[in-house]
Coordinates of C-alpha atoms in Angstrom, one line a residue:
M1 CA 118.9 111.2 109.0
P2 CA 116.7 111.0 106.2
K3 CA 112.9 111.6 106.4
P4 CA 110.7 108.8 105.8
A5 CA 108.0 109.0 103.2
Y6 CA 104.5 107.4 102.9
F7 CA 102.5 106.3 99.9
I8 CA 98.8 106.6 101.0
F9 CA 96.2 105.0 98.9
D10 CA 92.5 105.1 99.0
A11 CA 90.8 102.6 96.9
R12 CA 87.3 101.1 96.2
I13 CA 87.7 97.9 94.5
H14 CA 85.0 97.3 92.1
D15 CA 86.5 94.2 90.2
R16 CA 88.4 91.9 92.3
D17 CA 89.3 89.6 89.5
A18 CA 91.0 92.3 87.6
M19 CA 92.9 93.2 90.7
Q20 CA 94.3 89.6 91.4
P21 CA 97.6 90.1 89.6
Y22 CA 98.2 93.5 91.5
M23 CA 97.4 92.0 94.9
Q24 CA 99.6 88.9 94.4
G25 CA 102.5 90.9 92.9
V26 CA 102.6 94.3 94.8
E27 CA 104.1 93.3 98.0
S28 CA 107.6 92.1 96.4
T29 CA 107.9 95.4 94.5
Y30 CA 107.7 97.6 97.6
H31 CA 109.8 95.3 99.8
A32 CA 112.5 95.4 97.0
F33 CA 112.7 99.2 97.7
G34 CA 112.7 98.9 101.7
G35 CA 109.0 99.7 101.8
Q36 CA 106.8 98.5 104.6
L37 CA 103.2 98.1 104.8
L38 CA 101.5 100.0 107.8
V39 CA 98.0 100.0 107.0
L40 CA 95.8 97.5 104.9
G41 CA 92.2 98.6 105.4
G42 CA 91.2 97.8 108.9
Q43 CA 88.6 99.5 110.9
L44 CA 88.0 103.3 110.1
E45 CA 86.1 105.8 111.9
V46 CA 85.3 109.2 110.2
V47 CA 86.0 111.8 113.0
E48 CA 86.0 114.8 110.7
G49 CA 85.4 115.4 107.0
D50 CA 84.2 112.9 104.4
E51 CA 84.8 109.3 104.4
P52 CA 87.5 107.7 102.2
L53 CA 86.4 106.1 98.9
G54 CA 87.4 102.8 100.2
N55 CA 90.2 100.8 101.8
L56 CA 93.2 102.8 103.0
V57 CA 96.7 101.5 102.5
I58 CA 99.8 103.2 103.8
L59 CA 103.2 102.1 102.7
Q60 CA 106.4 103.6 104.5
F61 CA 109.6 104.1 102.6
P62 CA 113.0 105.2 103.9
D63 CA 112.8 108.6 102.0
R64 CA 110.9 110.3 99.3
E65 CA 113.4 109.4 96.6
V66 CA 113.2 105.7 97.3
A67 CA 109.4 105.9 97.4
G68 CA 109.2 107.6 94.0
G69 CA 111.7 105.2 92.6
W70 CA 109.2 102.5 93.7
Y71 CA 106.3 103.9 92.0
A72 CA 108.3 104.7 88.8
S73 CA 110.0 101.3 88.8
D74 CA 109.3 98.8 86.0
E75 CA 108.0 96.1 88.5
Y76 CA 105.5 98.5 89.8
Q77 CA 104.3 100.1 86.6
A78 CA 103.6 96.5 85.2
L79 CA 101.1 96.0 87.8
L80 CA 99.7 99.4 88.1
P81 CA 97.3 98.9 85.1
F82 CA 95.6 95.9 87.1
R83 CA 95.0 98.3 90.1
L84 CA 93.7 100.9 87.8
A85 CA 91.3 98.5 86.0
G86 CA 89.9 96.9 89.2
S87 CA 89.5 99.9 91.4
R88 CA 88.9 103.7 91.7
S89 CA 91.7 105.2 93.8
N90 CA 93.4 108.3 95.2
A91 CA 97.2 108.1 95.8
W92 CA 99.3 110.6 97.6
L93 CA 103.0 110.6 98.2
V94 CA 103.7 112.3 101.7
S95 CA 107.0 113.3 103.4
G96 CA 107.2 112.2 106.9
I97 CA 109.1 113.9 109.7
E98 CA 112.6 113.3 110.8
P99 CA 112.9 110.6 113.3
T100 CA 113.9 111.6 116.7
T101 CA 115.1 109.6 119.7
A102 CA 114.6 112.3 122.2
P103 CA 111.1 112.0 123.9
R104 CA 108.8 115.0 123.4

């Protein structure tokens, strides 16, 4: 069974107008690759270390290859300049663990 993969974004939006095309179009791009939104902002409590730049976004994909394909896709790359223009962000691609049906 493939291991899921996650794109984690930490973004501080400084220009909402510049971000509008990105925010309006990004959902259809990750859905086309089987991506699922798991976290969009929300209440965050720093328990250890430094606080993030801004809002956290976590997208789940079926596997790392599909996740990388989404990020490299023409559709996402067309939107990316709007995110970069309207925010300061960090992004990470993280491999998950193999799902199991057995209790731990």
